[in-house]
Structure formats: C-alpha cells, structure tokens
Amino acid sequence: MATTIAITIILSVAILTTTSNEPWDKYRLPDTLKPSKYNVTLWPRLEKDDHGMYVFTGHSTVDFECVKETDMILIHSNKLNLTKFNGHHATLTRLDGAAAPAIKTTWLQETTHYLVIQLNGKLVQGNFYQLNTRFQGELADDMTGFYRSHYTEGAETKVLATTQMEPTDARKAFPCFDEPALKAVFHMTLIHNRNTVALANGMETETVNTTMEGVEVSITTFEPTPIMSTYLVVLVVCEFDYIRSPEGGKVLVRVWAGRQAIAEGQGDFALEKAGSFLEFFERYLNVTYRLKKLDHIALPDLGPLAMENWGMITYTEKDLLCHQNQTEEERHSVAKLIAHEVAHMWFGNLVTMKWWNDLWLNEGFATYFSCLGFAALEPDGKLTNQRVWNSIWGAFSVDAVAHSHPLSFTEESMNTPAEINKIFDSITYNKGASVLRMLSEFLTEPVFSKGLSNYLNEFAYKNTVSTDLWKHLQAEVDRTPTLQLPDTIEVIMNRWILQMGFPVITIDTTTGTIRQKHFLTGLESVVDRPSIYNYEWFVPVTWTKHGAPQDRKWLLSQSDVHKPTKTAEWMLANLNMVGFYRVNYDQGNWERLSAQLIRDHKAIPPLNRAQIVDDVFSFAKENIIDMVLALKTTRYLSKETEYTPWVLAHNHLRHYLKKFRHTKVYGAMQRYLRKQVEPLFLHFKNITANWTKIRDGRYDRFHMTAFTFACETGVDSCMDLSRDWFNSWMNNPQDNVILPNLRHTVYCCAVATGGVQEWDFVWQMFKNATDDARHLHYALSCTKDPQLLKRSLQYLLDPTMGHNISFERRIMETADLDNLQPLVWNYIRDNWSVLNDDHNSEFLPKLITVVTERLSTEFDLKQLVDFKAAHTATGSVAKALDQAIERTKANVKWTEENQERLFQWLTSAARQQ
Ligand SMILES: *[C@@H]1O[C@H](CO)[C@@H](O)[C@H](O)[C@H]1NC(C)=O
Ligand SMILES: *[C@@H]1O[C@H](CO)[C@@H](O)[C@H](O)[C@H]1NC(C)=O
Ligand SMILES: *[C@@H]1O[C@H](CO)[C@@H](O)[C@H](O)[C@H]1NC(C)=O
Ligand SMILES: *[C@@H]1O[C@H](CO)[C@@H](O)[C@H](O)[C@H]1NC(C)=O
Ligand SMILES: *[C@@H]1O[C@H](CO)[C@@H](O)[C@H](O)[C@H]1NC(C)=O
Ligand SMILES: *[C@@H]1O[C@H](CO)[C@@H](O)[C@H](O)[C@H]1NC(C)=O
Ligand SMILES: *[C@@H]1O[C@H](CO)[C@@H](O)[C@H](O)[C@H]1NC(C)=O
Ligand SMILES: [Zn+2]
C-alpha cells in the first residue's frame, strides 16, 4: 500500500482492555483451523434499493483443514448480515462426504469481528471441512472492504464498486480467516449489470448473460488466484475502458480508467512504465511474476494512494493518469508509485510477513525497490543520484523523537485493527527502505540480490519473519569469502530494526576519534522504551579525506573509539548518504568543509551537500553546534544549482525566518538569503525565458522553491515579475496566465506589495475559486495593512463566506499563517469560553499547539502564562498549554542567547561578496 504519510499529533489514549479469556474476545484467531480455498460470489447493486441503500449480496464457501481438535469455529465477519439456515448463520459439511459435527449455536461478536460457531462435536485433526454462508452488506462510500464510488462522465454520474481490503477489511466483504498468514486460493464470481465489466485478481475466464431476480445481469468468473493472503483480494465492477500491452507478451498488462481518460491517452504513460518495471524486477530478482495478467486501475476514491492487490493494482486517478501537460515531476511520482506497487508483487504478495508487526518487510522493500527500479530506468543520471533517495530525510525527523518506535514490533504488541492501521507510517516505509539500502551497500549488490532471490524462491506463497531474510542473505555472504563483516547479518541488522532511532557519528579530526550516540531531538526528551541493544548500533562508517578513495570502518559500540580519521584536510563521512545516520565533526572540520564548499562545491557529492546542510541545522536546533557555524555552510549556496541541497536548505532557513519574524534578526537574515538565492533565481530566469518555459523543465519543484525563496526574501526581479503577472490577471480576470506552480507565491507577493485593490481582487476570486482556493486563502494573509489583516481574519472565519469548510479547519489553517497568527491568538483568547463549549477535546489542544508555535518574546510568554492562570483548563487542554509555555520559554531563551551574534554575522555576510 502506498499512503501519504501525515505527521499526526499523538494523543495518549487510555485503551480499555477486556479481561475476558474467551477466544472470541481475543483479536487473534486461534491456531486450530487452516483455510485452503474460498469460493466467493458477490453481486454489488449500483442502484439504491427500496430502502434507499446501496447493498451487495453474496454467498461463499471456505474449505479448511482442522489442524488442532476443536469444537468451535471462529471466522472474521464484519458488518455483514448473514442469512440463517435452520436458525444458524452458516452450514458446515465435511469434504470427504462424512457427517460434520452439528452446529449448536452461532452468533456475531461485533468488537472482534467474529462469526462464532459452536459445535456439538469436535472437528478432527487432519480432516477438511467446508463452511457455507450467504449474506448481505452495505455497499457504502466508505473506502473500506467492498465499497462504492462515484465519478462523472460527460453529464452523467456513474457508480462503481471496488475494494480496499488491507489491512483488515476483507472480512467486510465476505466471511474469511482475515490474517495475512492464513493464505488460500480464491475462486471468484461477480454478478453485475450487463453494461459493466467485472474485474478481479485473476483473468476473466467467462462472462454469461442471464436473468436473476428479474434483473438482466452478466456473470463473470475468474481464474483462481495463487495461494495468497485475504488482504490482497480485489473486486471491481465499473464501466471503464482499457489499453493493453501488445499481444504475445508473457504477461498481459492493462491500464483501466474512465472512457474519456483512456480515449485521451491518459493511461499511456502508466502502461509503458508498468510493463518496464515488471520486466526489471523479474530480471533483477530472477523470480518470475506468477499471474497471466497485471491490471492497473484508476479509481475516483481510494483510501491510500494505491493498493497492490495481486493481479490488479488500484490507484487514485491522479496518481496513475497523466494528461499531456503533466509536469516531469508529476510523471516521476506516478512512475515511482507504479514501481512501488509492482515491487509488492514479490515483496508482500508472493512472500508475505507473518503478522503486521513485520509490515516493514512489505513496505520497506517496496519503497526501496521503487527507488531502485526508478533509478535504473531513468535515463538521467543526475536524478538517480539525488532525488530518488531523498525519502530518507522523511524518516530522520520522525525517528529522532524519544517516542519513535522500532521498525519491527513484537507480534504480541499488535492485535487490534487500530494498532495495525497505525504502523503504516514513515518509519515503516522510509526507514525500512533506508536500512535496506545501507544493507545492500555493505553486502554489495550481487550478494544482496542473489540472497533475495533465494529468499523469494524459498518462501514463495508462504510467510516470513525478519530472521528468514537474514538467514538467506547470510548464506550468500558465507559463499563470498572476500566479504568481511564484523558479525552475522542478523546481529548487525537487529540493532537497526529492533530498536528505534539512529545514531549520530561524531568525528574529531584533531584526535582522529569516531564515536556514536543515539540522536534525539528535544534536549530534555527522555527515552522510556528500553532497548536490549542499549541504543548502540553496528555502524558501517565510510569516509573520504579530501576526496581520496573511500575508507570504511565498523563502529560497534559507544566505547568503540577508533583513531583512523585524524587529518588536517577536510574530511567527509557517510558518502552518498548510504548509511542511516547523521554525522557531526569538530569545529575545524566544519570550517574546512564550508571552505571547500565555497572553493569548489562539486568536490563533494550532491547528496552529501544536502546532508551537510540538513545535519548542521538539525544539530543547531538541538544546540549541539553553534547556529553561526551552521549558517557558514550556506555561504556556498550562491553557487549551488542542484535540487536536494536547496530544498533542504529552504526548509530549514524558512523555519528560522519564521522564528525571527518579530526580532531584529529578521531583516538581516532576509538580506543575506536574498543575496544567496538571487543567482539561482537569475540562472533559472535565463534558462526558462523569464520563467515562461518552466513546464518543459525537469525540476518543477525546484523551480518553485527557487521562485518562492526569491520572492520571500525580496529579490527585485522576482517581485517585479509577480506584480506584472498579477496586474495582467487583474486587468483580465477571465484569463489567468500565471503558472499554477507559482501562483502561491505570486498572489502573496502581489498582495504584500499592493493595497486594497489587490486584496479585494483576491477576495473576489477566493469566493468563487475551486482549484486555486488554497493559494488565494494564503494570499489574503500576506497583506501588511493591519486593517486588511483584520478583515482577512473576520472573513476567513465567517462560515457564510465562500467555501464549505468546517470552522475547525478554517481556524486551524488560519492560525498557521505568519501574519494572521497573532490575530488568531487574540481571537482564541477573546472567545475562549465559546470555543471551549463548542468543540471536542481533541481540537482545542491541537489549535493551541499550532497557534503558539512561534511565540518567542517575553511579552508572548507573559501573555501565555496569564492566560493559563485566568482559565481553569484541564486534561489535554492544560497539557497543551503547559507544553506551549515550555516551548515559548525555550524560544525566548534561545533568541536571547543567539540573536545578537546572528545579527552580526548575517549583517557582515550580507555585505561580503
Ligand atoms: C464455486 O461455487 C459455484 C457456485 O456458486 C460453483 O458453480 C463452482 O463450481 C464453485 N467452484 C469451485 C472451484 O468450487
Ligand atoms: C442489516 O440488518 C440490520 C438489522 O436488521 C439493518 O438495519 C441493516 O440495514 C441491514 N444491512 C444491510 C446492508 O442489509
Ligand atoms: C451480454 O449482454 C451484453 C449487453 O446486452 C452484450 O454486449 C454481450 O455481448 C452479451 N454477452 C454474451 C456472452 O452474450
Ligand atoms: C536464475 O534462476 C534460475 C533458476 O531459478 C537459475 O538457474 C539461474 O542460474 C539464475 N540466474 C542467475 C543470474 O542467478
Ligand atoms: C494543456 O495545455 C494546453 C495549452 O496550454 C491547453 O490548451 C490544454 O487545455 C491543456 N490540457 C489539459 C488537459 O490541461
Ligand atoms: C543564459 O543562458 C545562456 C544559454 O542558455 C548562456 O549562454 C548564458 O551564459 C546564460 N547567462 C547567464 C547570465 O546565466
Ligand atoms: C526577459 O525579460 C527582459 C526584461 O526584463 C527582456 O529584456 C528579455 O528580452 C526577456 N527575455 C525573454 C526570452 O523573453
Ligand atoms: Zn506499499
């Protein structure tokens, strides 16, 4: 599955645990029964029934073996109305024709999603049985299980039925043993309207027309699936069209979408990529794809971005289809997503984690191989070098907090659907991919890929835990005597997957020592999750001295101090950012690295230039190194034209711009950054014919970053350009020629430098806007006029004005805007009791956290403390206020300690050439 990973505010929730010891109160199935085959027939109704509801009906059988004697059957079933036979929800037969025990009683256990069947006699170990059910469920538009979704074609609204089973919703479509290790073969049949097509994991084998319950229908049957997990089942009924790979290929690849999109060629790009990734992975892994076909279908709604159902991958439309004007960057993200899902055909579908605690074996691999496949097939070498791997940085920031979690959990710690859903996060995806990249590098790629190939062959159609993987890689290492490792792969890797976090490697070039330490953000943060590895790692440290060929040393513990890195020249560690760790140096080496960057930055690889910037600012934020030292590494940026260093620099530097907003540092910093970014802006201006041709370019996000940063820091030609474009739009509102990628910045800049007229125009446009609303909303807050700002707040919070957005979302978004934040904070204090009465206990703490985030003066602090004293806040609101006070105190202290020196340095750096 591919999800957009959001940063969520973690609320501590007391979990009510049941004390019952009954099997039906436990979330895990007992180990008594093992399914082998399902036969499922479903009939989704794409019109409302007499009660105004969309439903599906179905019947299914499951054959299973009794592996441990029992007089009870537990099978998952959620929100299904089961038809009764002789008073029971199911019937049971024995497959060899002998009599099965009679059913004593059946009931539905709703919390744990079970159909419970108690028998009069025992099921016998080694015997096979068949359970038969008939049921009706709602075809809701809830994006889980078997669900419906809508789209328009011309003037018509069309309904389609589709599925999203991962992780625990197959049980919402038909009764099943819904755990990933309980694999079986699925025989599927769909009953559907004659004007629709029916699709599933296997190839359609037959469609016959008939009449059922007085309705003309088609019945489509499919080839049985391979042995697979329930969460990979897919069923679709729709009126889509498709394009396909040429006849004669080994695997049929099809792309399905609405008829118009297919006719316009919007699936062409995906079809080409889907075919080439499939071939690439087959070749790389030397393991064939097991089905005759692989469909890719573009749906109007899907919970995740895409889902890797075996044989038919579902995507949201915008993540699969490409129209002719799509930017190169958008095409890249489509390609990367396809690669991710296709990689799952091996990692996840053929070989599956035993239980969700090892989800990283699915998602880490899919993420790693999506980068690898993309890099291999992308002709532009520069891209492979840096942009592909920048997902690593996503994992660094979330894994550095004290309440992060290990990649792999214990099986017992994960039971409920809520617990399972929570681990589809950045750690699982990005850290998973990062540690695999590191592993591949120190094993060398031939050893890694051969070991994986053996692992996949050995565990095909089965389930694994991490140690199965280590065992097969180890066997390959043992066959490769030239490869020297400090210990077994299992010993090395356990430290990376069984404990959370990652190390910072500190290198002192004056003494030559290298040390490691757990890197944590928040100086006072306390780790209360013990690790049997004591937060030490086996770290493969690589480095170069002054560009010499790379050296390597394994760092095995905190007291393991080496001395190979003494040097008076610049030294750079973690080449190409292959290791999952940060690197800090002594001040002298930081100075030498900064000097080298200024002298000739190309001597240092682009990923490492990005790493340097990211590391120094992460350290400065924790007061590990001096802020001025961090800023020195940005001196060279006036010569930088690569993407990753700039994007990371922009993220960090604009954080400080915000932080200093109300201090004297702000102006000096703006002047310094203006000087740094202006050459990049002019460089792009030149090669894009005054920013008119950026849609042809490769680096759209980069262009956008450069443009935004230039206007934010007040580069004249950026502001002039923005005003010109905006004026011509004001003069001709029907025709907005401003490039969509730049609108956010252009609108803001025009309002910031304009007056009432510009503001009014934006407001008029905002009221009727669809696509652009987000940018216009932001632009309203860019005005410097206090009266207009007041009006902005008033309008934006007024539910009768403009868009159909909840008050909660409005105020939350508004509170995050630089100029409006102080006004929103006033508003919250003035309207506290109303807010307190009207909103639930999750909303206010979040709002407080957002609105107080940049408070940093003594005055702010006093206001906050007074506010807390004047109101009796309790629970999570009180906690949020306390945290806000703590954060503000730290901000005040930091600002007082640093602002003078920063001001001096920035002022002088802005003057130098
Ligand atoms: C599946 O069930 C249908 C009846 O619904 C039956 O006709 C068909 O033979 C069954 N298929 C298998 C493989 O058992
Ligand atoms: C299931 O049964 C309940 C109770 O009779 C009813 O309210 C509900 O609408 C039924 N759901 C479906 C999908 O038929
Ligand atoms: C079934 O009916 C549809 C629509 O009436 C028609 O297009 C299709 O050819 C028919 N299929 C068969 C197998 O008769
Ligand atoms: C690929 O796998 C086949 C058998 O599955 C084996 O004979 C062959 O040597 C493998 N090729 C490589 C390059 O490892
Ligand atoms: C693509 O761009 C052209 C020219 O700018 C425009 O006419 C066309 O409508 C655009 N197509 C889409 C699908 O956006
Ligand atoms: C502008 O671009 C052209 C080639 O596109 C190049 O020759 C020229 O040096 C560039 N000028 C500047 C100022 O970057
Ligand atoms: C870019 O704009 C400048 C004036 O700002 C103009 O002299 C130049 O010709 C323009 N270049 C292009 C390619 O349009
Ligand atoms: Zn995935």
CSV table of N, CA, C and O in Angstrom, one decimal, residues 751-797:
chain,number,residue,atom,x,y,z
A,751,VAL,N,-0.2,40.8,-3.2
A,751,VAL,CA,-1.0,41.4,-2.1
A,751,VAL,C,0.0,42.1,-1.1
A,751,VAL,O,-0.3,43.1,-0.5
A,752,ALA,N,1.1,41.4,-0.8
A,752,ALA,CA,2.0,42.0,0.2
A,752,ALA,C,2.6,43.4,-0.2
A,752,ALA,O,2.7,44.3,0.6
A,753,THR,N,2.8,43.6,-1.5
A,753,THR,CA,3.3,44.8,-2.0
A,753,THR,C,2.2,45.7,-2.5
A,753,THR,O,2.5,46.9,-2.9
A,754,GLY,N,1.0,45.2,-2.6
A,754,GLY,CA,-0.1,46.0,-3.1
A,754,GLY,C,-1.0,46.7,-2.0
A,754,GLY,O,-0.6,46.7,-0.9
A,755,GLY,N,-2.2,47.1,-2.4
A,755,GLY,CA,-3.1,47.8,-1.5
A,755,GLY,C,-4.4,47.1,-1.5
A,755,GLY,O,-4.6,45.9,-1.8
A,756,VAL,N,-5.4,48.0,-1.2
A,756,VAL,CA,-6.8,47.5,-1.1
A,756,VAL,C,-7.3,46.8,-2.4
A,756,VAL,O,-8.0,45.8,-2.3
A,757,GLN,N,-6.9,47.4,-3.5
A,757,GLN,CA,-7.3,46.9,-4.8
A,757,GLN,C,-6.9,45.4,-5.0
A,757,GLN,O,-7.7,44.6,-5.4
A,758,GLU,N,-5.7,45.1,-4.7
A,758,GLU,CA,-5.2,43.8,-4.9
A,758,GLU,C,-5.8,42.8,-4.0
A,758,GLU,O,-6.3,41.7,-4.3
A,759,TRP,N,-6.0,43.3,-2.7
A,759,TRP,CA,-6.6,42.5,-1.7
A,759,TRP,C,-8.0,42.1,-2.1
A,759,TRP,O,-8.5,41.0,-2.0
A,760,ASP,N,-8.8,43.1,-2.5
A,760,ASP,CA,-10.2,42.9,-2.9
A,760,ASP,C,-10.3,42.0,-4.1
A,760,ASP,O,-11.2,41.1,-4.1
A,761,PHE,N,-9.4,42.1,-5.0
A,761,PHE,CA,-9.4,41.2,-6.2
A,761,PHE,C,-9.2,39.8,-5.7
A,761,PHE,O,-10.0,38.9,-6.1
A,762,VAL,N,-8.3,39.5,-4.9
A,762,VAL,CA,-8.0,38.2,-4.4
A,762,VAL,C,-9.2,37.7,-3.6
A,762,VAL,O,-9.7,36.5,-3.8
A,763,TRP,N,-9.8,38.5,-2.8
A,763,TRP,CA,-11.0,38.1,-2.1
A,763,TRP,C,-12.2,37.7,-3.0
A,763,TRP,O,-12.8,36.7,-2.8
A,764,GLN,N,-12.4,38.5,-4.0
A,764,GLN,CA,-13.4,38.2,-5.0
A,764,GLN,C,-13.1,36.8,-5.7
A,764,GLN,O,-14.0,36.0,-5.8
A,765,MET,N,-11.9,36.6,-6.0
A,765,MET,CA,-11.5,35.4,-6.7
A,765,MET,C,-11.6,34.2,-5.7
A,765,MET,O,-12.1,33.1,-6.1
A,766,PHE,N,-11.3,34.4,-4.5
A,766,PHE,CA,-11.3,33.4,-3.5
A,766,PHE,C,-12.8,32.9,-3.3
A,766,PHE,O,-13.0,31.7,-3.2
A,767,LYS,N,-13.7,33.8,-3.3
A,767,LYS,CA,-15.1,33.4,-3.0
A,767,LYS,C,-15.6,32.4,-4.0
A,767,LYS,O,-16.4,31.5,-3.7
A,768,ASN,N,-15.1,32.5,-5.3
A,768,ASN,CA,-15.6,31.6,-6.3
A,768,ASN,C,-14.6,30.5,-6.8
A,768,ASN,O,-14.9,29.8,-7.7
A,769,ALA,N,-13.5,30.5,-6.1
A,769,ALA,CA,-12.4,29.7,-6.6
A,769,ALA,C,-12.7,28.2,-6.3
A,769,ALA,O,-13.4,27.8,-5.4
A,770,THR,N,-12.1,27.3,-7.2
A,770,THR,CA,-12.1,25.9,-6.9
A,770,THR,C,-10.7,25.4,-6.7
A,770,THR,O,-10.3,25.2,-5.6
A,771,ASP,N,-10.0,25.3,-7.8
A,771,ASP,CA,-8.6,24.8,-7.7
A,771,ASP,C,-7.7,25.7,-6.9
A,771,ASP,O,-6.8,25.2,-6.2
A,772,ASP,N,-7.9,27.0,-7.0
A,772,ASP,CA,-6.9,28.0,-6.5
A,772,ASP,C,-7.2,28.4,-5.1
A,772,ASP,O,-6.4,29.2,-4.5
A,773,ALA,N,-8.2,27.9,-4.5
A,773,ALA,CA,-8.7,28.5,-3.2
A,773,ALA,C,-7.6,28.5,-2.1
A,773,ALA,O,-7.4,29.5,-1.4
A,774,ARG,N,-6.8,27.4,-2.1
A,774,ARG,CA,-5.7,27.3,-1.1
A,774,ARG,C,-4.7,28.5,-1.2
A,774,ARG,O,-4.3,29.1,-0.3
A,775,HIS,N,-4.4,28.8,-2.5
A,775,HIS,CA,-3.4,29.8,-2.7
A,775,HIS,C,-4.0,31.2,-2.4
A,775,HIS,O,-3.3,32.1,-1.9
A,776,LEU,N,-5.2,31.4,-2.8
A,776,LEU,CA,-5.8,32.7,-2.6
A,776,LEU,C,-6.1,32.9,-1.1
A,776,LEU,O,-5.9,34.1,-0.6
A,777,HIS,N,-6.4,31.9,-0.4
A,777,HIS,CA,-6.6,32.0,1.1
A,777,HIS,C,-5.3,32.5,1.7
A,777,HIS,O,-5.3,33.4,2.5
A,778,TYR,N,-4.2,31.8,1.3
A,778,TYR,CA,-2.9,32.2,1.8
A,778,TYR,C,-2.6,33.6,1.5
A,778,TYR,O,-2.1,34.4,2.3
A,779,ALA,N,-2.9,34.0,0.2
A,779,ALA,CA,-2.5,35.4,-0.2
A,779,ALA,C,-3.2,36.5,0.6
A,779,ALA,O,-2.7,37.5,0.9
A,780,LEU,N,-4.5,36.2,1.0
A,780,LEU,CA,-5.2,37.2,1.8
A,780,LEU,C,-4.4,37.6,3.0
A,780,LEU,O,-4.4,38.7,3.5
A,781,SER,N,-3.7,36.6,3.6
A,781,SER,CA,-2.9,36.9,4.8
A,781,SER,C,-1.6,37.6,4.6
A,781,SER,O,-0.9,37.9,5.5
A,782,CYS,N,-1.2,37.8,3.3
A,782,CYS,CA,0.1,38.4,3.1
A,782,CYS,C,0.1,39.9,3.1
A,782,CYS,O,1.2,40.5,3.1
A,783,THR,N,-1.0,40.5,3.3
A,783,THR,CA,-1.1,42.0,3.3
A,783,THR,C,-0.3,42.5,4.5
A,783,THR,O,-0.3,41.8,5.6
A,784,LYS,N,0.2,43.7,4.4
A,784,LYS,CA,0.9,44.3,5.5
A,784,LYS,C,0.0,45.3,6.2
A,784,LYS,O,0.4,45.9,7.3
A,785,ASP,N,-1.1,45.5,5.7
A,785,ASP,CA,-2.0,46.5,6.2
A,785,ASP,C,-2.9,46.0,7.3
A,785,ASP,O,-3.6,45.0,7.1
A,786,PRO,N,-2.7,46.5,8.5
A,786,PRO,CA,-3.4,46.0,9.7
A,786,PRO,C,-5.0,45.9,9.5
A,786,PRO,O,-5.6,44.9,10.0
A,787,GLN,N,-5.5,46.9,8.9
A,787,GLN,CA,-7.0,46.9,8.7
A,787,GLN,C,-7.4,45.7,7.8
A,787,GLN,O,-8.4,45.0,8.0
A,788,LEU,N,-6.6,45.5,6.7
A,788,LEU,CA,-6.9,44.4,5.8
A,788,LEU,C,-6.7,43.1,6.5
A,788,LEU,O,-7.5,42.1,6.2
A,789,LEU,N,-5.7,43.0,7.3
A,789,LEU,CA,-5.5,41.7,8.0
A,789,LEU,C,-6.7,41.4,8.9
A,789,LEU,O,-7.1,40.3,9.0
A,790,LYS,N,-7.2,42.4,9.6
A,790,LYS,CA,-8.4,42.2,10.4
A,790,LYS,C,-9.5,41.7,9.6
A,790,LYS,O,-10.3,40.8,10.0
A,791,ARG,N,-9.7,42.3,8.4
A,791,ARG,CA,-10.8,41.9,7.6
A,791,ARG,C,-10.6,40.4,7.1
A,791,ARG,O,-11.5,39.6,7.0
A,792,SER,N,-9.3,40.1,6.8
A,792,SER,CA,-9.0,38.7,6.4
A,792,SER,C,-9.5,37.7,7.4
A,792,SER,O,-10.1,36.8,7.1
A,793,LEU,N,-9.1,38.0,8.7
A,793,LEU,CA,-9.5,37.1,9.7
A,793,LEU,C,-11.0,36.9,9.8
A,793,LEU,O,-11.5,35.8,9.9
A,794,GLN,N,-11.6,38.1,9.9
A,794,GLN,CA,-13.1,38.1,10.0
A,794,GLN,C,-13.7,37.3,8.9
A,794,GLN,O,-14.6,36.5,9.1
A,795,TYR,N,-13.3,37.6,7.7
A,795,TYR,CA,-13.9,36.9,6.5
A,795,TYR,C,-13.6,35.4,6.5
A,795,TYR,O,-14.4,34.5,6.3
A,796,LEU,N,-12.3,35.1,6.9
A,796,LEU,CA,-11.9,33.7,6.8
A,796,LEU,C,-12.6,32.8,7.8
A,796,LEU,O,-12.8,31.6,7.6
A,797,LEU,N,-13.0,33.4,8.9
A,797,LEU,CA,-13.7,32.6,10.0
A,797,LEU,C,-15.2,32.6,9.8
A,797,LEU,O,-15.9,31.9,10.5
